[in-house]
């Protein structure tokens, strides 16, 4: 099958083909898949059969570009229009043990490179060689699986070699509304068995990607149902996950930690579990703040709640709102009020009035509480409150 006509709508690839001439260069992975699904893929993965350094200068002729060559011999080109071009050398892989990164060496053909991939729908390539531009290379019948709406692994033991493929299978299944073929369905048993051998950052990476998906609530729910949280955890309901999705709105990779919070253990060891996770300090803070909130009796007076809240992460409140719907309206109202709760009067003015540093801190906190309760709305009302304090002091 030749796809040259379909590629006419993408002059970028046609120009790339002209620059590279008769070199064996292929666009692989998500681009061919999305082309058949009628979707535009902003990122393009290119596979070459020779040293990638040979292709750097020709590709730079495509226009202004930011270029980076990694230690793993992957070249990344970022173009002003947002398009990302990744260039790698064709390779074959061998997994010495389950769930470890593979040993790699150069492959001798594009077919050999395609057979190492995760699913048939991602194991297609389109030639950019000038003489056969647009020719489809599909050794694993990925196009047929696309037409049938099927996620299919390329070999038995695929999820044993790399359990992260199970998380990706779930992501693709939900994104495209595809089903799993019988072999892939059986592979989930291997993923459940070997997921515990994965390092946490590799699992985190898959959860990050899942948190940007349109059906991310269903993604996290299926990950748990498939046994792919290989540690003690709480079970989150699909309703909680959907509530959190709705509360967060725009989908970002960083949201993964908020969905993850819903699965934190309910045992006494939850804090130690969080402390031992290899996460950024800000991510650990969100999780620890949520654990504290989960155990507290929540005061529904916004002022009292604010005094207890201190410097806790606001994101932790959204997670609490998702798993305690009875508190949702109060927590959202608190967050809305908090945006306008900062005192308008400046500390320097209070100092000029004769208040000490400690007194100024207490006054500003009281004004915040009164604003949250709706008892103060304007700067003039703040000044009236401060005058009442001065009158009280002068009268005592």
Short mmCIF file of C-alpha atoms in Angstrom, two decimals:
data_model
loop_
_atom_site.label_atom_id
_atom_site.label_comp_id
_atom_site.label_asym_id
_atom_site.label_seq_id
_atom_site.Cartn_x
_atom_site.Cartn_y
_atom_site.Cartn_z
CA UNK A 1 0.00 0.00 0.00
CA UNK A 2 1.27 3.47 -0.85
CA UNK A 3 0.17 6.50 1.17
CA UNK A 4 1.82 9.24 -0.88
CA UNK A 5 -1.55 10.88 -1.62
CA UNK A 6 -2.46 10.95 2.08
CA UNK A 7 0.88 12.55 2.92
CA UNK A 8 0.30 15.43 0.48
CA UNK A 9 -1.49 17.25 3.27
CA UNK A 10 1.79 17.29 5.21
CA UNK A 11 4.37 19.22 3.16
CA UNK A 12 6.81 18.88 6.07
CA UNK A 13 7.35 15.17 5.35
CA UNK A 14 7.52 15.72 1.59
CA UNK A 15 10.23 18.33 2.07
CA UNK A 16 12.07 15.99 4.47
CA UNK A 17 11.96 13.26 1.85
CA UNK A 18 13.42 15.58 -0.77
CA UNK A 19 16.27 16.58 1.54
CA UNK A 20 17.17 12.98 2.40
CA UNK A 21 16.88 11.57 -1.12
CA UNK A 22 17.45 7.81 -1.34
CA UNK A 23 18.39 7.30 2.31
CA UNK A 24 16.38 4.62 4.14
CA UNK A 25 14.29 6.81 6.42
CA UNK A 26 10.91 5.89 7.89
CA UNK A 27 8.25 7.63 9.92
CA UNK A 28 7.04 5.19 12.57
CA UNK A 29 4.85 4.75 15.65
CA UNK A 30 2.07 7.20 16.37
CA UNK A 31 2.18 9.12 13.09
CA UNK A 32 1.17 6.22 10.77
CA UNK A 33 -1.42 5.07 13.31
CA UNK A 34 -2.97 8.50 13.68
CA UNK A 35 -2.88 9.06 9.92
CA UNK A 36 -5.23 6.10 9.43
CA UNK A 37 -7.42 7.25 12.31
CA UNK A 38 -7.79 10.71 10.77
CA UNK A 39 -5.92 12.45 13.58
CA UNK A 40 -3.04 14.90 13.33
CA UNK A 41 0.12 13.94 15.20
CA UNK A 42 2.32 16.97 16.08
CA UNK A 43 5.24 14.72 17.02
CA UNK A 44 7.02 12.64 14.41
CA UNK A 45 9.26 9.66 15.17
CA UNK A 46 11.82 8.90 12.48
CA UNK A 47 13.87 5.70 12.21
CA UNK A 48 17.04 5.53 10.12
CA UNK A 49 19.28 2.56 9.32
CA UNK A 50 22.61 4.37 9.61
CA UNK A 51 24.39 6.60 12.13
CA UNK A 52 21.97 9.42 12.92
CA UNK A 53 24.75 12.02 12.82
CA UNK A 54 24.62 11.66 9.05
CA UNK A 55 21.08 13.09 9.01
CA UNK A 56 21.47 16.07 11.33
CA UNK A 57 22.59 18.70 8.81
CA UNK A 58 20.02 17.79 6.11
CA UNK A 59 17.19 17.96 8.65
CA UNK A 60 18.36 21.36 9.89
CA UNK A 61 17.65 22.67 6.38
CA UNK A 62 13.92 22.32 7.10
CA UNK A 63 14.09 25.68 8.85
CA UNK A 64 14.85 27.33 12.19
CA UNK A 65 15.17 24.53 14.71
CA UNK A 66 16.31 23.76 18.24
CA UNK A 67 18.46 20.65 18.17
CA UNK A 68 19.63 18.23 20.87
CA UNK A 69 21.60 14.98 20.57
CA UNK A 70 21.22 12.68 23.58
CA UNK A 71 23.77 10.27 25.01
CA UNK A 72 21.54 7.45 23.72
CA UNK A 73 22.05 8.67 20.16
CA UNK A 74 18.58 10.12 19.78
CA UNK A 75 18.32 13.42 17.93
CA UNK A 76 15.45 15.76 18.81
CA UNK A 77 14.49 18.68 16.59
CA UNK A 78 11.97 21.28 17.81
CA UNK A 79 10.49 23.55 15.13
CA UNK A 80 8.84 26.98 15.67
CA UNK A 81 5.37 25.66 14.75
CA UNK A 82 5.49 23.27 17.73
CA UNK A 83 6.34 20.19 15.71
CA UNK A 84 8.82 17.80 17.33
CA UNK A 85 10.95 15.43 15.26
CA UNK A 86 12.71 12.55 17.04
CA UNK A 87 15.29 10.63 15.03
CA UNK A 88 16.63 7.27 16.23
CA UNK A 89 18.58 4.45 14.68
CA UNK A 90 16.71 1.21 14.02
CA UNK A 91 17.39 -1.26 16.81
CA UNK A 92 16.57 -4.65 18.19
CA UNK A 93 16.11 -5.37 21.87
CA UNK A 94 16.73 -8.18 24.32
CA UNK A 95 15.30 -8.30 27.84
CA UNK A 96 17.77 -10.09 30.16
CA UNK A 97 15.18 -10.16 32.99
CA UNK A 98 11.52 -9.25 33.41
CA UNK A 99 10.71 -5.56 33.89
CA UNK A 100 14.24 -4.23 33.30
CA UNK A 101 15.29 -1.90 30.51
CA UNK A 102 16.35 -3.82 27.41
CA UNK A 103 19.78 -4.33 25.95
CA UNK A 104 19.81 -2.77 22.49
CA UNK A 105 21.89 -3.04 19.36
CA UNK A 106 21.47 -1.75 15.80
CA UNK A 107 18.91 -3.53 13.64
CA UNK A 108 19.62 -4.45 10.06
CA UNK A 109 16.15 -3.66 8.70
CA UNK A 110 13.09 -1.57 9.46
CA UNK A 111 11.05 -4.76 9.91
CA UNK A 112 13.36 -5.90 12.70
CA UNK A 113 12.85 -2.56 14.45
CA UNK A 114 9.07 -2.77 14.10
CA UNK A 115 8.86 -6.26 15.61
CA UNK A 116 10.37 -5.01 18.89
CA UNK A 117 7.50 -2.58 19.49
CA UNK A 118 4.61 -2.82 21.92
CA UNK A 119 1.46 -3.25 19.80
CA UNK A 120 0.67 -3.98 16.18
CA UNK A 121 -1.01 -0.58 15.71
CA UNK A 122 2.31 1.06 16.66
CA UNK A 123 4.42 -1.28 14.50
CA UNK A 124 3.84 0.37 11.14
CA UNK A 125 6.27 2.52 9.17
CA UNK A 126 5.95 4.80 6.15
CA UNK A 127 8.93 5.17 3.84
CA UNK A 128 10.25 8.67 3.19
CA UNK A 129 12.76 7.39 0.64
CA UNK A 130 12.32 9.43 -2.52
CA UNK A 131 11.88 6.41 -4.84
CA UNK A 132 9.13 4.76 -2.75
CA UNK A 133 7.79 7.72 -0.79
CA UNK A 134 4.64 6.79 1.12
CA UNK A 135 5.05 3.01 1.01
CA UNK A 136 3.55 1.33 4.09
CA UNK A 137 5.62 -1.29 5.90
CA UNK A 138 3.27 -3.32 8.11
CA UNK A 139 4.79 -6.70 9.06
CA UNK A 140 2.50 -7.22 12.08
CA UNK A 141 -0.80 -6.38 10.30
CA UNK A 142 -1.33 -3.26 12.38
CA UNK A 143 -3.60 -1.71 9.76
CA UNK A 144 -5.97 -4.66 10.01
CA UNK A 145 -6.06 -4.26 13.81
CA UNK A 146 -6.79 -0.55 13.42
CA UNK A 147 -9.75 -1.38 11.20
CA UNK A 148 -10.99 -3.97 13.70
CA UNK A 149 -10.41 -1.71 16.70
CA UNK A 150 -8.01 -4.11 18.42
CA UNK A 151 -5.04 -3.67 20.75
CA UNK A 152 -2.72 -6.63 20.14
CA UNK A 153 0.75 -7.38 21.52
CA UNK A 154 3.36 -8.66 19.09
CA UNK A 155 4.43 -11.71 21.06
CA UNK A 156 3.66 -13.85 24.07
CA UNK A 157 5.43 -12.60 27.20
CA UNK A 158 5.38 -8.97 26.04
CA UNK A 159 4.05 -7.67 29.39
CA UNK A 160 6.55 -9.83 31.29
CA UNK A 161 9.42 -8.22 29.40
CA UNK A 162 8.01 -4.73 29.91
CA UNK A 163 5.00 -4.37 32.24
CA UNK A 164 4.72 -0.66 31.37
CA UNK A 165 3.15 -1.84 28.12
CA UNK A 166 0.08 -2.82 30.14
CA UNK A 167 -0.46 0.80 31.22
CA UNK A 168 -0.07 1.90 27.60
CA UNK A 169 -2.53 -0.75 26.43
CA UNK A 170 -5.13 0.70 28.79
CA UNK A 171 -4.39 4.22 27.57
CA UNK A 172 -4.76 3.31 23.90
CA UNK A 173 -7.84 1.18 24.51
CA UNK A 174 -9.64 4.08 26.19
CA UNK A 175 -8.36 6.75 23.80
CA UNK A 176 -9.49 4.90 20.66
CA UNK A 177 -12.31 2.85 22.22
CA UNK A 178 -10.51 -0.34 21.14
CA UNK A 179 -10.74 -3.81 22.70
CA UNK A 180 -7.93 -6.22 23.59
CA UNK A 181 -7.32 -9.37 21.59
CA UNK A 182 -7.29 -12.66 23.60
CA UNK A 183 -3.49 -12.84 23.87
CA UNK A 184 -3.24 -9.25 25.12
CA UNK A 185 -6.00 -9.94 27.63
CA UNK A 186 -3.96 -12.87 28.99
CA UNK A 187 -0.84 -10.70 29.10
CA UNK A 188 -2.41 -8.59 31.86
CA UNK A 189 -1.89 -11.54 34.22
CA UNK A 190 1.85 -11.26 33.54
CA UNK A 191 1.76 -7.49 34.02
CA UNK A 192 0.11 -7.92 37.42
CA UNK A 193 2.76 -10.47 38.38
CA UNK A 194 5.78 -8.41 37.30
CA UNK A 195 4.67 -4.77 37.80
CA UNK A 196 6.19 -4.85 41.29
CA UNK A 197 9.63 -5.20 39.68
CA UNK A 198 9.30 -1.86 37.90
CA UNK A 199 10.99 1.16 39.43
CA UNK A 200 8.51 3.74 40.71
CA UNK A 201 9.64 6.42 38.19
CA UNK A 202 8.70 4.12 35.31
CA UNK A 203 5.20 3.64 36.74
CA UNK A 204 4.96 7.36 37.47
CA UNK A 205 5.80 8.13 33.85
CA UNK A 206 2.86 6.01 32.67
CA UNK A 207 0.52 7.63 35.22
CA UNK A 208 1.64 11.07 34.07
CA UNK A 209 0.76 10.19 30.49
CA UNK A 210 -2.55 8.72 31.55
CA UNK A 211 -3.48 11.89 33.43
CA UNK A 212 -3.56 13.88 30.16
CA UNK A 213 -6.06 11.54 28.50
CA UNK A 214 -9.68 12.55 27.96
CA UNK A 215 -10.86 9.43 29.82
CA UNK A 216 -8.28 9.66 32.57
CA UNK A 217 -10.72 8.70 35.32
CA UNK A 218 -11.37 5.41 33.53
CA UNK A 219 -7.62 5.01 32.97
CA UNK A 220 -6.78 5.14 36.68
CA UNK A 221 -9.74 2.94 37.51
CA UNK A 222 -8.65 0.22 35.08
CA UNK A 223 -5.01 0.44 36.18
CA UNK A 224 -6.13 -0.39 39.72
CA UNK A 225 -8.62 -3.04 38.60
CA UNK A 226 -5.87 -4.77 36.59
CA UNK A 227 -3.63 -4.94 39.67
CA UNK A 228 -1.10 -2.44 38.34
CA UNK A 229 -0.64 -0.53 41.59
CA UNK A 230 1.82 -3.07 43.04
CA UNK A 231 1.72 -1.82 46.63
CA UNK A 232 -0.80 -1.58 49.43
CA UNK A 233 -3.41 0.98 48.43
CA UNK A 234 -6.93 2.24 48.92
CA UNK A 235 -9.45 1.50 46.18
CA UNK A 236 -10.87 4.64 44.60
CA UNK A 237 -14.33 4.47 43.07
CA UNK A 238 -14.97 5.54 39.50
CA UNK A 239 -17.30 8.23 40.90
CA UNK A 240 -14.46 9.74 42.97
CA UNK A 241 -12.16 9.72 39.97
CA UNK A 242 -14.75 11.37 37.74
CA UNK A 243 -15.47 14.03 40.36
CA UNK A 244 -11.76 14.82 40.60
CA UNK A 245 -11.46 14.98 36.81
CA UNK A 246 -14.33 17.47 36.69
CA UNK A 247 -12.92 19.57 39.54
CA UNK A 248 -9.50 19.83 37.89
CA UNK A 249 -10.76 20.80 34.45
CA UNK A 250 -7.84 21.23 32.05
CA UNK A 251 -5.82 18.03 31.78
CA UNK A 252 -2.15 18.30 32.76
CA UNK A 253 0.59 15.75 33.40
CA UNK A 254 1.08 17.11 36.90
CA UNK A 255 -2.47 16.07 37.80
CA UNK A 256 -1.29 12.47 38.13
CA UNK A 257 -0.29 13.03 41.75
CA UNK A 258 -3.84 14.13 42.65
CA UNK A 259 -5.35 10.98 41.19
CA UNK A 260 -2.59 9.00 42.89
CA UNK A 261 -3.61 10.57 46.23
CA UNK A 262 -6.96 8.79 46.03
CA UNK A 263 -5.08 5.48 46.16
CA UNK A 264 -2.88 6.24 49.18
CA UNK A 265 -2.97 3.48 51.84
CA UNK A 266 -5.41 3.91 54.69
CA UNK A 267 -3.08 2.11 57.09
CA UNK A 268 -0.84 3.69 59.72
CA UNK A 269 2.11 3.39 57.34
CA UNK A 270 0.69 5.82 54.76
CA UNK A 271 2.98 8.70 55.77
CA UNK A 272 6.08 6.54 55.63
CA UNK A 273 4.96 5.25 52.23
CA UNK A 274 4.74 8.81 50.89
CA UNK A 275 8.04 9.87 52.44
CA UNK A 276 9.82 6.98 50.73
CA UNK A 277 8.47 7.81 47.26
CA UNK A 278 11.06 9.32 44.88
CA UNK A 279 8.97 12.44 44.21
CA UNK A 280 9.49 16.18 44.03
CA UNK A 281 9.09 17.96 47.37
CA UNK A 282 5.98 19.78 46.11
CA UNK A 283 4.35 16.48 45.11
CA UNK A 284 5.09 14.91 48.49
CA UNK A 285 3.61 17.97 50.18
CA UNK A 286 0.32 17.57 48.31
CA UNK A 287 0.13 13.91 49.34
CA UNK A 288 1.06 14.57 52.98
CA UNK A 289 -1.41 17.46 53.21
CA UNK A 290 -4.15 15.24 51.83
CA UNK A 291 -3.36 12.51 54.38
CA UNK A 292 -3.73 15.07 57.19
CA UNK A 293 -7.01 16.39 55.79
CA UNK A 294 -8.34 12.87 55.33
CA UNK A 295 -7.92 12.20 59.05
CA UNK A 296 -9.30 15.51 60.35
CA UNK A 297 -12.81 16.49 61.35
CA UNK A 298 -13.43 19.37 58.97
CA UNK A 299 -14.77 22.62 60.43
CA UNK A 300 -17.31 24.10 58.03
CA UNK A 301 -16.79 27.62 59.36
CA UNK A 302 -14.49 29.10 56.67
CA UNK A 303 -12.60 31.19 59.20
CA UNK A 304 -11.91 28.32 61.58
CA UNK A 305 -11.03 26.04 58.69
CA UNK A 306 -8.60 28.64 57.35
CA UNK A 307 -6.78 28.85 60.67
CA UNK A 308 -6.29 25.08 60.62
CA UNK A 309 -5.47 24.96 56.93
CA UNK A 310 -2.30 27.01 57.27
CA UNK A 311 -0.04 26.54 54.25
CA UNK A 312 -1.51 23.29 53.00
CA UNK A 313 -1.62 22.80 49.25
CA UNK A 314 -4.92 23.85 47.70
CA UNK A 315 -4.75 20.82 45.40
CA UNK A 316 -5.14 18.59 48.45
CA UNK A 317 -8.52 20.23 49.10
CA UNK A 318 -9.69 19.32 45.60
CA UNK A 319 -8.80 15.68 46.21
CA UNK A 320 -10.71 15.82 49.51
CA UNK A 321 -13.70 17.35 47.71
CA UNK A 322 -13.63 14.45 45.24
CA UNK A 323 -13.69 11.72 47.86
CA UNK A 324 -16.05 13.53 50.27
CA UNK A 325 -18.83 14.95 48.11
CA UNK A 326 -20.66 16.23 51.19
CA UNK A 327 -17.82 18.73 51.70
CA UNK A 328 -17.50 19.67 48.04
CA UNK A 329 -19.57 22.86 48.09
CA UNK A 330 -17.95 24.10 51.30
CA UNK A 331 -14.40 23.44 50.05
CA UNK A 332 -14.99 25.06 46.66
CA UNK A 333 -16.62 28.06 48.34
CA UNK A 334 -13.66 28.31 50.71
CA UNK A 335 -11.20 28.30 47.80
CA UNK A 336 -13.25 30.94 46.00
CA UNK A 337 -13.37 33.17 49.11
CA UNK A 338 -9.67 32.63 49.80
CA UNK A 339 -8.73 34.26 46.48
CA UNK A 340 -10.08 37.57 47.83
CA UNK A 341 -9.17 37.11 51.49
CA UNK A 342 -5.80 38.86 51.49
CA UNK A 343 -5.91 42.10 53.52
CA UNK A 344 -5.74 45.28 51.46
CA UNK A 345 -4.09 47.34 54.17
CA UNK A 346 -0.30 47.26 54.06
CA UNK A 347 1.81 46.08 57.03
CA UNK A 348 3.81 49.35 56.83
CA UNK A 349 0.65 51.33 57.66
CA UNK A 350 0.00 49.16 60.70
CA UNK A 351 3.57 49.72 61.84
CA UNK A 352 3.06 53.49 61.55
CA UNK A 353 0.00 53.10 63.81
CA UNK A 354 2.28 51.69 66.50
CA UNK A 355 1.55 47.97 66.24
CA UNK A 356 4.43 45.55 66.86
CA UNK A 357 5.51 42.94 64.31
CA UNK A 358 3.76 40.16 66.22
CA UNK A 359 0.57 42.22 66.53
CA UNK A 360 0.62 43.01 62.80
CA UNK A 361 0.74 39.31 61.95
CA UNK A 362 -2.21 38.61 64.25
CA UNK A 363 -4.24 41.53 62.85
CA UNK A 364 -3.70 40.48 59.25
CA UNK A 365 -4.72 36.92 60.10
CA UNK A 366 -7.91 38.20 61.82
CA UNK A 367 -8.75 40.30 58.75
CA UNK A 368 -8.30 37.23 56.54
CA UNK A 369 -10.70 35.26 58.76
CA UNK A 370 -13.29 38.06 58.72
CA UNK A 371 -13.05 38.33 54.94
CA UNK A 372 -13.54 34.57 54.61
CA UNK A 373 -16.64 34.77 56.82
CA UNK A 374 -18.01 37.63 54.73
CA UNK A 375 -17.88 40.09 57.65
CA UNK A 376 -15.37 42.37 55.91
CA UNK A 377 -15.44 43.18 52.19
CA UNK A 378 -13.57 46.45 51.59
CA UNK A 379 -10.39 48.21 52.64
CA UNK A 380 -12.48 50.82 54.47
CA UNK A 381 -14.09 48.06 56.55
CA UNK A 382 -10.59 46.78 57.35
CA UNK A 383 -9.64 50.25 58.61
CA UNK A 384 -12.81 50.42 60.69
CA UNK A 385 -11.88 47.08 62.27
CA UNK A 386 -8.38 48.36 63.06
CA UNK A 387 -9.81 51.56 64.57
CA UNK A 388 -11.99 49.42 66.82
CA UNK A 389 -8.86 47.62 68.01
CA UNK A 390 -7.13 50.94 68.73
CA UNK A 391 -10.20 52.26 70.59
CA UNK A 392 -10.33 49.06 72.62
CA UNK A 393 -6.67 49.45 73.57
CA UNK A 394 -7.02 53.14 74.46
CA UNK A 395 -10.07 52.39 76.57
CA UNK A 396 -8.43 49.60 78.54
#
